[in-house]
Amino acid sequence: MAEVVFDQASRIYTPGATPAVDKLDLTITDGELVVLVGPSGSGKSTALRMLAGLEPIDAGSVRIDGRDVVDVPSKDRDIAMVFQSYALYPAKTVRENMAFPLKMRRMDKEEQAKRVADAAELLGLTDYLDRKPKALSGGQRQRVAMGRAIVREPRVFLMDEPLSNLDAKMRVQTRSQIASLQNRLEVTTVYVTHDQVEAMTMGDRVAVLRDGALQQYATPSELYDRPVNAFVAGFIGSPAMNLLDLRRSGDGVTLGGMEIPLHREVRDAAGSADTVTVGVRPEDLALDSDGSGGGVKAVVDVVEELGSESYLYAHMAEDEATTLVVRGPGRTNVRYGETIALRVDADAVHAFDASTGARLA
């Protein structure tokens, strides 16, 4: 096990262009599972490859357990990597695939057999050791790839979107298995994904990247409850937070003719700005489906029924360009084209600078 530190680490593919990873500062403590998340092109996979030694580091440093590994070959970094592609040998059995890295190290055969058996039991693969990859499901193949990494007993696990090839149900099942396994092994793990649900459900902490720059590094609950900017606010959460540029009015902002009060520290931080970006999560919009309770009027465009809850996609009655997502009760009787009334809890409002996107207080 080991602590991993990115210290002002940068990767620049083209001189003069925006760095793929720009002065990344990140500390991953011993035994922690940290998720790097962001949209395509955010630099998350590049950062992982820098740690793995598959990409050079143009500035700054990367340390594993206090050792600067900038000039250390990948094979000497004591890491194991699991890719999106399973990369299994089709002609070899599960046992042979898992034992392959140990065989390359010329490890004693008895020790090879013991490590493979232990990993197979841990991953629920004992009954499949004599099968070949073509006889396995996608989830089982991914577990074999993980087993091949586990038998090496590395100090750091690196996982690059390992669940992307699985169907939705298998992804949910496998991500819980990975999280449980990491808790049991207590090996420092860096996990890359573009799926924020994966990030929120698996990571001890999550690093959100955008255009090569770190936006926020925090626990999942901190990211959700107190995003540092409008980008993180809109990226974390499913469905995404409603982000609206609203005109200031009195001690708050106005939405659909209703004033939403802003706390004094928010007003002070906003200064003389005429507009504030207000964020409200779908669950923080209170629904009055018969429209009798007043509030902001909106017209429903789409209803998503999920059984235990529903999501209403709507536009403002007075402004079709302004859209909202509302979480309602399951089996709602609201239908397409109906007008609903919404109320906003002032304590649930997030406020951001309309020009920079930075959080206001």
mmCIF file of C-alpha atoms in Angstrom, residues 10-359:
data_model
loop_
_atom_site.group_PDB
_atom_site.id
_atom_site.type_symbol
_atom_site.label_atom_id
_atom_site.label_comp_id
_atom_site.label_asym_id
_atom_site.label_seq_id
_atom_site.Cartn_x
_atom_site.Cartn_y
_atom_site.Cartn_z
ATOM 1 C CA SER A 10 1.389 18.656 -16.075
ATOM 2 C CA ARG A 11 1.188 16.949 -19.450
ATOM 3 C CA ILE A 12 1.496 19.120 -22.560
ATOM 4 C CA TYR A 13 1.026 17.393 -25.913
ATOM 5 C CA THR A 14 1.489 20.487 -28.085
ATOM 6 C CA PRO A 15 3.688 23.420 -27.004
ATOM 7 C CA GLY A 16 1.599 26.551 -26.632
ATOM 8 C CA ALA A 17 -1.682 24.628 -26.483
ATOM 9 C CA THR A 18 -3.819 24.074 -23.401
ATOM 10 C CA PRO A 19 -2.207 21.320 -21.281
ATOM 11 C CA ALA A 20 -3.998 17.974 -21.222
ATOM 12 C CA VAL A 21 -3.321 17.997 -17.478
ATOM 13 C CA ASP A 22 -2.535 21.377 -15.953
ATOM 14 C CA LYS A 23 -0.608 21.649 -12.653
ATOM 15 C CA LEU A 24 -2.548 18.874 -10.966
ATOM 16 C CA ASP A 25 -2.276 18.853 -7.159
ATOM 17 C CA LEU A 26 -3.805 15.727 -5.636
ATOM 18 C CA THR A 27 -2.982 13.578 -2.615
ATOM 19 C CA ILE A 28 -4.446 10.061 -2.384
ATOM 20 C CA THR A 29 -3.922 8.607 1.059
ATOM 21 C CA ASP A 30 -2.821 5.080 1.808
ATOM 22 C CA GLY A 31 -5.651 2.580 1.181
ATOM 23 C CA GLU A 32 -8.045 5.175 -0.265
ATOM 24 C CA LEU A 33 -10.209 4.726 -3.373
ATOM 25 C CA VAL A 34 -10.206 7.986 -5.308
ATOM 26 C CA VAL A 35 -12.213 8.523 -8.480
ATOM 27 C CA LEU A 36 -11.137 10.892 -11.257
ATOM 28 C CA VAL A 37 -14.262 12.030 -13.079
ATOM 29 C CA GLY A 38 -15.063 14.494 -15.804
ATOM 30 C CA PRO A 39 -16.324 14.806 -19.377
ATOM 31 C CA SER A 40 -14.368 13.602 -22.400
ATOM 32 C CA GLY A 41 -11.146 15.566 -22.779
ATOM 33 C CA SER A 42 -10.983 16.562 -19.123
ATOM 34 C CA GLY A 43 -7.583 14.915 -18.581
ATOM 35 C CA LYS A 44 -8.643 12.131 -16.218
ATOM 36 C CA SER A 45 -7.241 9.225 -18.251
ATOM 37 C CA THR A 46 -4.094 11.195 -19.049
ATOM 38 C CA ALA A 47 -3.526 11.760 -15.321
ATOM 39 C CA LEU A 48 -3.920 8.036 -14.688
ATOM 40 C CA ARG A 49 -1.478 7.212 -17.492
ATOM 41 C CA MET A 50 1.008 9.698 -16.025
ATOM 42 C CA LEU A 51 0.804 7.816 -12.734
ATOM 43 C CA ALA A 52 1.181 4.502 -14.568
ATOM 44 C CA GLY A 53 4.241 5.671 -16.475
ATOM 45 C CA LEU A 54 2.490 5.409 -19.839
ATOM 46 C CA GLU A 55 2.626 9.181 -20.391
ATOM 47 C CA PRO A 56 5.639 11.429 -19.674
ATOM 48 C CA ILE A 57 5.327 14.214 -17.107
ATOM 49 C CA ASP A 58 6.306 17.568 -18.615
ATOM 50 C CA ALA A 59 6.315 19.548 -15.365
ATOM 51 C CA GLY A 60 5.900 18.884 -11.670
ATOM 52 C CA SER A 61 6.156 15.432 -10.156
ATOM 53 C CA VAL A 62 4.276 12.290 -9.221
ATOM 54 C CA ARG A 63 5.239 10.409 -6.061
ATOM 55 C CA ILE A 64 4.322 6.927 -4.880
ATOM 56 C CA ASP A 65 4.977 6.390 -1.165
ATOM 57 C CA GLY A 66 7.289 9.405 -1.137
ATOM 58 C CA ARG A 67 9.338 8.271 -4.152
ATOM 59 C CA ASP A 68 9.385 10.530 -7.217
ATOM 60 C CA VAL A 69 8.545 8.220 -10.124
ATOM 61 C CA VAL A 70 8.879 10.711 -12.998
ATOM 62 C CA ASP A 71 11.924 8.868 -14.371
ATOM 63 C CA VAL A 72 10.969 5.399 -13.118
ATOM 64 C CA PRO A 73 9.853 2.899 -15.804
ATOM 65 C CA SER A 74 6.285 1.681 -15.566
ATOM 66 C CA LYS A 75 7.338 -1.884 -14.729
ATOM 67 C CA ASP A 76 9.252 -0.670 -11.684
ATOM 68 C CA ARG A 77 6.444 1.391 -10.123
ATOM 69 C CA ASP A 78 4.744 -1.579 -8.393
ATOM 70 C CA ILE A 79 1.323 -0.798 -9.839
ATOM 71 C CA ALA A 80 -1.353 -2.911 -11.531
ATOM 72 C CA MET A 81 -3.763 -1.547 -14.118
ATOM 73 C CA VAL A 82 -7.218 -2.686 -15.240
ATOM 74 C CA PHE A 83 -8.376 -1.269 -18.574
ATOM 75 C CA GLN A 84 -11.729 -0.845 -20.285
ATOM 76 C CA SER A 85 -10.645 -3.723 -22.531
ATOM 77 C CA TYR A 86 -10.351 -7.004 -20.630
ATOM 78 C CA ALA A 87 -7.216 -7.925 -22.644
ATOM 79 C CA LEU A 88 -7.468 -11.631 -21.783
ATOM 80 C CA TYR A 89 -5.661 -14.336 -23.719
ATOM 81 C CA PRO A 90 -8.442 -16.262 -25.496
ATOM 82 C CA ALA A 91 -6.467 -19.507 -25.715
ATOM 83 C CA LYS A 92 -5.647 -19.553 -21.996
ATOM 84 C CA THR A 93 -7.926 -20.603 -19.147
ATOM 85 C CA VAL A 94 -8.963 -18.259 -16.355
ATOM 86 C CA ARG A 95 -6.305 -19.853 -14.167
ATOM 87 C CA GLU A 96 -3.620 -19.312 -16.804
ATOM 88 C CA ASN A 97 -4.703 -15.732 -17.488
ATOM 89 C CA MET A 98 -4.551 -14.838 -13.805
ATOM 90 C CA ALA A 99 -1.210 -16.574 -13.294
ATOM 91 C CA PHE A 100 0.426 -15.038 -16.370
ATOM 92 C CA PRO A 101 2.051 -11.981 -14.681
ATOM 93 C CA LEU A 102 3.410 -14.249 -11.947
ATOM 94 C CA LYS A 103 4.793 -16.636 -14.528
ATOM 95 C CA MET A 104 6.580 -13.725 -16.218
ATOM 96 C CA ARG A 105 8.197 -12.971 -12.864
ATOM 97 C CA ARG A 106 9.340 -16.610 -12.687
ATOM 98 C CA MET A 107 7.547 -17.026 -9.379
ATOM 99 C CA ASP A 108 7.486 -20.435 -7.722
ATOM 100 C CA LYS A 109 4.591 -22.513 -9.111
ATOM 101 C CA GLU A 110 3.196 -23.300 -5.658
ATOM 102 C CA GLU A 111 3.078 -19.595 -4.804
ATOM 103 C CA GLN A 112 1.446 -18.889 -8.179
ATOM 104 C CA ALA A 113 -1.246 -21.469 -7.494
ATOM 105 C CA LYS A 114 -1.880 -20.107 -4.000
ATOM 106 C CA ARG A 115 -2.235 -16.493 -5.163
ATOM 107 C CA VAL A 116 -4.534 -17.449 -8.035
ATOM 108 C CA ALA A 117 -6.709 -19.584 -5.740
ATOM 109 C CA ASP A 118 -6.948 -16.799 -3.149
ATOM 110 C CA ALA A 119 -7.864 -14.189 -5.765
ATOM 111 C CA ALA A 120 -10.387 -16.496 -7.420
ATOM 112 C CA GLU A 121 -12.122 -17.103 -4.094
ATOM 113 C CA LEU A 122 -12.167 -13.374 -3.382
ATOM 114 C CA LEU A 123 -13.754 -12.675 -6.774
ATOM 115 C CA GLY A 124 -16.126 -15.634 -6.916
ATOM 116 C CA LEU A 125 -14.229 -17.238 -9.793
ATOM 117 C CA THR A 126 -13.219 -20.548 -8.233
ATOM 118 C CA ASP A 127 -15.724 -22.531 -10.298
ATOM 119 C CA TYR A 128 -14.538 -20.906 -13.523
ATOM 120 C CA LEU A 129 -10.773 -21.392 -13.282
ATOM 121 C CA ASP A 130 -10.667 -24.013 -16.025
ATOM 122 C CA ARG A 131 -12.893 -22.120 -18.455
ATOM 123 C CA LYS A 132 -11.657 -19.955 -21.286
ATOM 124 C CA PRO A 133 -12.765 -16.327 -21.688
ATOM 125 C CA LYS A 134 -15.284 -17.108 -24.447
ATOM 126 C CA ALA A 135 -17.274 -19.176 -21.927
ATOM 127 C CA LEU A 136 -17.616 -16.246 -19.496
ATOM 128 C CA SER A 137 -19.994 -13.298 -19.247
ATOM 129 C CA GLY A 138 -18.734 -9.734 -19.554
ATOM 130 C CA GLY A 139 -18.816 -9.256 -15.795
ATOM 131 C CA GLN A 140 -16.878 -12.472 -15.214
ATOM 132 C CA ARG A 141 -14.242 -11.456 -17.757
ATOM 133 C CA GLN A 142 -13.827 -8.140 -15.982
ATOM 134 C CA ARG A 143 -13.335 -9.979 -12.700
ATOM 135 C CA VAL A 144 -10.660 -12.141 -14.326
ATOM 136 C CA ALA A 145 -8.873 -8.962 -15.444
ATOM 137 C CA MET A 146 -9.091 -7.682 -11.880
ATOM 138 C CA GLY A 147 -7.860 -11.034 -10.555
ATOM 139 C CA ARG A 148 -4.820 -10.810 -12.812
ATOM 140 C CA ALA A 149 -4.043 -7.456 -11.179
ATOM 141 C CA ILE A 150 -4.755 -8.656 -7.633
ATOM 142 C CA VAL A 151 -2.371 -11.631 -7.752
ATOM 143 C CA ARG A 152 0.516 -9.225 -8.317
ATOM 144 C CA GLU A 153 -0.188 -7.683 -4.881
ATOM 145 C CA PRO A 154 0.748 -4.176 -6.069
ATOM 146 C CA ARG A 155 0.968 -1.077 -3.923
ATOM 147 C CA VAL A 156 -1.445 0.824 -6.197
ATOM 148 C CA PHE A 157 -4.393 -0.279 -8.372
ATOM 149 C CA LEU A 158 -5.218 1.819 -11.424
ATOM 150 C CA MET A 159 -8.580 1.341 -13.150
ATOM 151 C CA ASP A 160 -9.416 3.093 -16.417
ATOM 152 C CA GLU A 161 -13.185 2.960 -17.069
ATOM 153 C CA PRO A 162 -13.297 -0.813 -16.392
ATOM 154 C CA LEU A 163 -17.112 -1.029 -16.527
ATOM 155 C CA SER A 164 -17.751 0.759 -19.824
ATOM 156 C CA ASN A 165 -18.289 -2.467 -21.778
ATOM 157 C CA LEU A 166 -20.930 -3.846 -19.395
ATOM 158 C CA ASP A 167 -24.692 -3.424 -19.585
ATOM 159 C CA ALA A 168 -26.468 -1.210 -17.049
ATOM 160 C CA LYS A 169 -27.441 -3.984 -14.619
ATOM 161 C CA MET A 170 -23.991 -5.559 -14.721
ATOM 162 C CA ARG A 171 -22.332 -2.176 -14.140
ATOM 163 C CA VAL A 172 -24.325 -1.653 -10.943
ATOM 164 C CA GLN A 173 -23.456 -5.134 -9.704
ATOM 165 C CA THR A 174 -19.783 -4.961 -10.620
ATOM 166 C CA ARG A 175 -19.161 -1.479 -9.224
ATOM 167 C CA SER A 176 -20.461 -2.609 -5.818
ATOM 168 C CA GLN A 177 -18.155 -5.644 -6.036
ATOM 169 C CA ILE A 178 -15.161 -3.436 -6.844
ATOM 170 C CA ALA A 179 -15.909 -1.091 -3.928
ATOM 171 C CA SER A 180 -16.378 -4.021 -1.544
ATOM 172 C CA LEU A 181 -13.200 -5.676 -2.786
ATOM 173 C CA GLN A 182 -11.169 -2.501 -2.381
ATOM 174 C CA ASN A 183 -12.426 -2.122 1.185
ATOM 175 C CA ARG A 184 -11.295 -5.654 1.972
ATOM 176 C CA LEU A 185 -7.893 -5.366 0.271
ATOM 177 C CA GLU A 186 -7.248 -1.793 1.503
ATOM 178 C CA VAL A 187 -5.045 -1.094 -1.519
ATOM 179 C CA THR A 188 -4.664 2.485 -2.733
ATOM 180 C CA THR A 189 -6.844 2.711 -5.844
ATOM 181 C CA VAL A 190 -7.236 5.373 -8.527
ATOM 182 C CA TYR A 191 -10.357 4.863 -10.636
ATOM 183 C CA VAL A 192 -11.205 6.819 -13.798
ATOM 184 C CA THR A 193 -14.745 7.194 -15.140
ATOM 185 C CA HIS A 194 -16.918 9.664 -17.041
ATOM 186 C CA ASP A 195 -19.986 8.389 -15.137
ATOM 187 C CA GLN A 196 -20.667 10.632 -12.150
ATOM 188 C CA VAL A 197 -23.005 8.026 -10.607
ATOM 189 C CA GLU A 198 -20.070 5.578 -10.523
ATOM 190 C CA ALA A 199 -17.911 8.274 -8.994
ATOM 191 C CA MET A 200 -20.410 9.159 -6.282
ATOM 192 C CA THR A 201 -21.165 5.570 -5.293
ATOM 193 C CA MET A 202 -17.605 4.211 -5.295
ATOM 194 C CA GLY A 203 -15.147 6.901 -4.266
ATOM 195 C CA ASP A 204 -13.932 7.722 -0.772
ATOM 196 C CA ARG A 205 -13.118 11.032 -2.433
ATOM 197 C CA VAL A 206 -13.768 12.308 -5.937
ATOM 198 C CA ALA A 207 -11.658 14.600 -8.091
ATOM 199 C CA VAL A 208 -13.664 16.493 -10.716
ATOM 200 C CA LEU A 209 -11.608 17.609 -13.727
ATOM 201 C CA ARG A 210 -12.399 19.916 -16.612
ATOM 202 C CA ASP A 211 -10.105 20.864 -19.503
ATOM 203 C CA GLY A 212 -7.121 19.417 -17.662
ATOM 204 C CA ALA A 213 -7.699 21.421 -14.480
ATOM 205 C CA LEU A 214 -8.873 20.153 -11.108
ATOM 206 C CA GLN A 215 -12.202 21.762 -10.192
ATOM 207 C CA GLN A 216 -12.902 20.185 -6.806
ATOM 208 C CA TYR A 217 -11.548 17.326 -4.706
ATOM 209 C CA ALA A 218 -13.879 16.219 -1.934
ATOM 210 C CA THR A 219 -16.084 13.467 -0.567
ATOM 211 C CA PRO A 220 -19.198 12.609 -2.607
ATOM 212 C CA SER A 221 -21.475 14.289 -0.062
ATOM 213 C CA GLU A 222 -19.376 17.487 -0.076
ATOM 214 C CA LEU A 223 -19.481 17.616 -3.869
ATOM 215 C CA TYR A 224 -23.244 17.224 -3.845
ATOM 216 C CA ASP A 225 -24.017 19.582 -0.965
ATOM 217 C CA ARG A 226 -21.458 22.311 -1.611
ATOM 218 C CA PRO A 227 -20.073 22.404 -5.175
ATOM 219 C CA VAL A 228 -17.371 25.047 -5.578
ATOM 220 C CA ASN A 229 -18.562 26.250 -8.964
ATOM 221 C CA ALA A 230 -21.405 25.989 -11.453
ATOM 222 C CA PHE A 231 -19.593 23.337 -13.507
ATOM 223 C CA VAL A 232 -19.326 20.917 -10.576
ATOM 224 C CA ALA A 233 -22.894 21.748 -9.569
ATOM 225 C CA GLY A 234 -24.194 20.844 -13.012
ATOM 226 C CA PHE A 235 -21.969 17.791 -13.450
ATOM 227 C CA ILE A 236 -22.600 16.073 -10.111
ATOM 228 C CA GLY A 237 -26.119 14.791 -9.600
ATOM 229 C CA SER A 238 -28.555 12.868 -11.767
ATOM 230 C CA PRO A 239 -30.624 14.522 -13.089
ATOM 231 C CA ALA A 240 -28.367 17.554 -13.040
ATOM 232 C CA MET A 241 -28.934 20.586 -10.861
ATOM 233 C CA ASN A 242 -31.151 23.271 -12.394
ATOM 234 C CA LEU A 243 -28.897 26.257 -13.153
ATOM 235 C CA LEU A 244 -30.652 29.521 -13.974
ATOM 236 C CA ASP A 245 -29.265 33.000 -14.621
ATOM 237 C CA LEU A 246 -31.694 35.217 -12.707
ATOM 238 C CA ARG A 247 -32.004 38.975 -12.271
ATOM 239 C CA ARG A 248 -31.518 40.347 -8.786
ATOM 240 C CA SER A 249 -34.520 41.946 -7.144
ATOM 241 C CA GLY A 250 -34.558 43.402 -3.648
ATOM 242 C CA ASP A 251 -32.954 40.861 -1.306
ATOM 243 C CA GLY A 252 -33.039 38.009 -3.778
ATOM 244 C CA VAL A 253 -33.622 37.022 -7.385
ATOM 245 C CA THR A 254 -36.800 36.698 -9.417
ATOM 246 C CA LEU A 255 -38.031 33.490 -11.036
ATOM 247 C CA GLY A 256 -41.332 33.500 -12.879
ATOM 248 C CA GLY A 257 -42.581 36.513 -10.966
ATOM 249 C CA MET A 258 -41.685 34.990 -7.570
ATOM 250 C CA GLU A 259 -38.842 36.388 -5.495
ATOM 251 C CA ILE A 260 -36.368 33.867 -4.113
ATOM 252 C CA PRO A 261 -34.508 35.389 -1.143
ATOM 253 C CA LEU A 262 -30.717 35.092 -0.973
ATOM 254 C CA HIS A 263 -28.784 34.975 2.277
ATOM 255 C CA ARG A 264 -26.864 38.093 3.248
ATOM 256 C CA GLU A 265 -23.431 36.496 2.699
ATOM 257 C CA VAL A 266 -24.477 35.590 -0.860
ATOM 258 C CA ARG A 267 -25.706 39.126 -1.556
ATOM 259 C CA ASP A 268 -22.480 40.567 -0.162
ATOM 260 C CA ALA A 269 -20.359 38.213 -2.297
ATOM 261 C CA ALA A 270 -22.370 39.089 -5.413
ATOM 262 C CA GLY A 271 -21.628 42.783 -4.912
ATOM 263 C CA SER A 272 -23.213 44.987 -7.561
ATOM 264 C CA ALA A 273 -23.809 42.212 -10.106
ATOM 265 C CA ASP A 274 -27.227 42.430 -11.748
ATOM 266 C CA THR A 275 -27.457 38.687 -12.407
ATOM 267 C CA VAL A 276 -26.736 35.620 -10.271
ATOM 268 C CA THR A 277 -26.592 31.993 -11.375
ATOM 269 C CA VAL A 278 -28.954 30.130 -9.069
ATOM 270 C CA GLY A 279 -28.788 26.364 -8.678
ATOM 271 C CA VAL A 280 -31.631 24.230 -7.352
ATOM 272 C CA ARG A 281 -31.591 20.426 -7.313
ATOM 273 C CA PRO A 282 -34.698 18.646 -8.669
ATOM 274 C CA GLU A 283 -35.592 17.316 -5.222
ATOM 275 C CA ASP A 284 -35.560 20.836 -3.753
ATOM 276 C CA LEU A 285 -38.409 22.058 -5.955
ATOM 277 C CA ALA A 286 -41.680 21.490 -4.100
ATOM 278 C CA LEU A 287 -44.518 20.388 -6.376
ATOM 279 C CA ASP A 288 -48.143 21.484 -6.158
ATOM 280 C CA SER A 289 -49.604 19.573 -9.094
ATOM 281 C CA ASP A 290 -53.059 21.218 -9.101
ATOM 282 C CA GLY A 291 -51.543 24.695 -9.287
ATOM 283 C CA SER A 292 -53.691 25.984 -6.415
ATOM 284 C CA GLY A 293 -50.838 26.800 -4.086
ATOM 285 C CA GLY A 294 -49.327 29.628 -6.074
ATOM 286 C CA GLY A 295 -45.610 29.656 -6.784
ATOM 287 C CA VAL A 296 -43.777 29.473 -10.084
ATOM 288 C CA LYS A 297 -45.850 28.164 -12.978
ATOM 289 C CA ALA A 298 -44.305 25.653 -15.357
ATOM 290 C CA VAL A 299 -45.608 23.467 -18.183
ATOM 291 C CA VAL A 300 -44.685 19.772 -18.224
ATOM 292 C CA ASP A 301 -42.878 18.528 -21.363
ATOM 293 C CA VAL A 302 -41.861 15.002 -20.311
ATOM 294 C CA VAL A 303 -42.722 12.707 -17.406
ATOM 295 C CA GLU A 304 -40.255 9.951 -16.436
ATOM 296 C CA GLU A 305 -41.886 7.353 -14.177
ATOM 297 C CA LEU A 306 -39.335 5.369 -12.148
ATOM 298 C CA GLY A 307 -41.710 3.641 -9.752
ATOM 299 C CA SER A 308 -40.516 5.019 -6.420
ATOM 300 C CA GLU A 309 -40.205 8.512 -7.859
ATOM 301 C CA SER A 310 -40.798 10.481 -11.023
ATOM 302 C CA TYR A 311 -38.993 13.252 -12.858
ATOM 303 C CA LEU A 312 -40.866 16.058 -14.557
ATOM 304 C CA TYR A 313 -39.108 17.982 -17.330
ATOM 305 C CA ALA A 314 -40.844 21.327 -17.766
ATOM 306 C CA HIS A 315 -40.477 24.854 -19.104
ATOM 307 C CA MET A 316 -41.501 28.096 -17.479
ATOM 308 C CA ALA A 317 -45.030 29.154 -18.406
ATOM 309 C CA GLU A 318 -43.807 32.712 -19.026
ATOM 310 C CA ASP A 319 -40.546 31.736 -20.750
ATOM 311 C CA GLU A 320 -40.300 28.581 -22.857
ATOM 312 C CA ALA A 321 -36.515 28.893 -23.078
ATOM 313 C CA THR A 322 -36.135 28.379 -19.312
ATOM 314 C CA THR A 323 -36.380 24.702 -18.426
ATOM 315 C CA LEU A 324 -36.520 22.879 -15.102
ATOM 316 C CA VAL A 325 -36.319 19.320 -13.833
ATOM 317 C CA VAL A 326 -38.460 18.449 -10.823
ATOM 318 C CA ARG A 327 -38.427 15.282 -8.748
ATOM 319 C CA GLY A 328 -41.948 14.240 -7.827
ATOM 320 C CA PRO A 329 -43.556 11.276 -6.056
ATOM 321 C CA GLY A 330 -43.793 7.885 -7.717
ATOM 322 C CA ARG A 331 -46.821 7.125 -9.886
ATOM 323 C CA THR A 332 -47.612 10.814 -10.245
ATOM 324 C CA ASN A 333 -50.807 11.787 -12.030
ATOM 325 C CA VAL A 334 -49.122 14.749 -13.752
ATOM 326 C CA ARG A 335 -49.121 14.435 -17.524
ATOM 327 C CA TYR A 336 -47.606 16.114 -20.578
ATOM 328 C CA GLY A 337 -48.880 19.644 -21.195
ATOM 329 C CA GLU A 338 -50.193 20.215 -17.669
ATOM 330 C CA THR A 339 -49.318 23.348 -15.716
ATOM 331 C CA ILE A 340 -47.722 22.796 -12.333
ATOM 332 C CA ALA A 341 -46.810 25.177 -9.528
ATOM 333 C CA LEU A 342 -43.384 25.062 -7.921
ATOM 334 C CA ARG A 343 -41.970 26.503 -4.731
ATOM 335 C CA VAL A 344 -38.274 26.918 -3.937
ATOM 336 C CA ASP A 345 -36.775 26.472 -0.475
ATOM 337 C CA ALA A 346 -34.375 29.399 -0.022
ATOM 338 C CA ASP A 347 -32.112 27.277 2.207
ATOM 339 C CA ALA A 348 -31.642 24.776 -0.645
ATOM 340 C CA VAL A 349 -30.510 27.389 -3.197
ATOM 341 C CA HIS A 350 -26.916 27.425 -4.458
ATOM 342 C CA ALA A 351 -25.636 30.714 -5.862
ATOM 343 C CA PHE A 352 -22.757 31.245 -8.285
ATOM 344 C CA ASP A 353 -21.118 34.213 -9.965
ATOM 345 C CA ALA A 354 -22.806 34.569 -13.367
ATOM 346 C CA SER A 355 -19.533 35.481 -15.132
ATOM 347 C CA THR A 356 -16.945 33.182 -13.458
ATOM 348 C CA GLY A 357 -19.177 30.365 -12.205
ATOM 349 C CA ALA A 358 -17.499 30.511 -8.774
ATOM 350 C CA ARG A 359 -19.624 29.799 -5.705
#
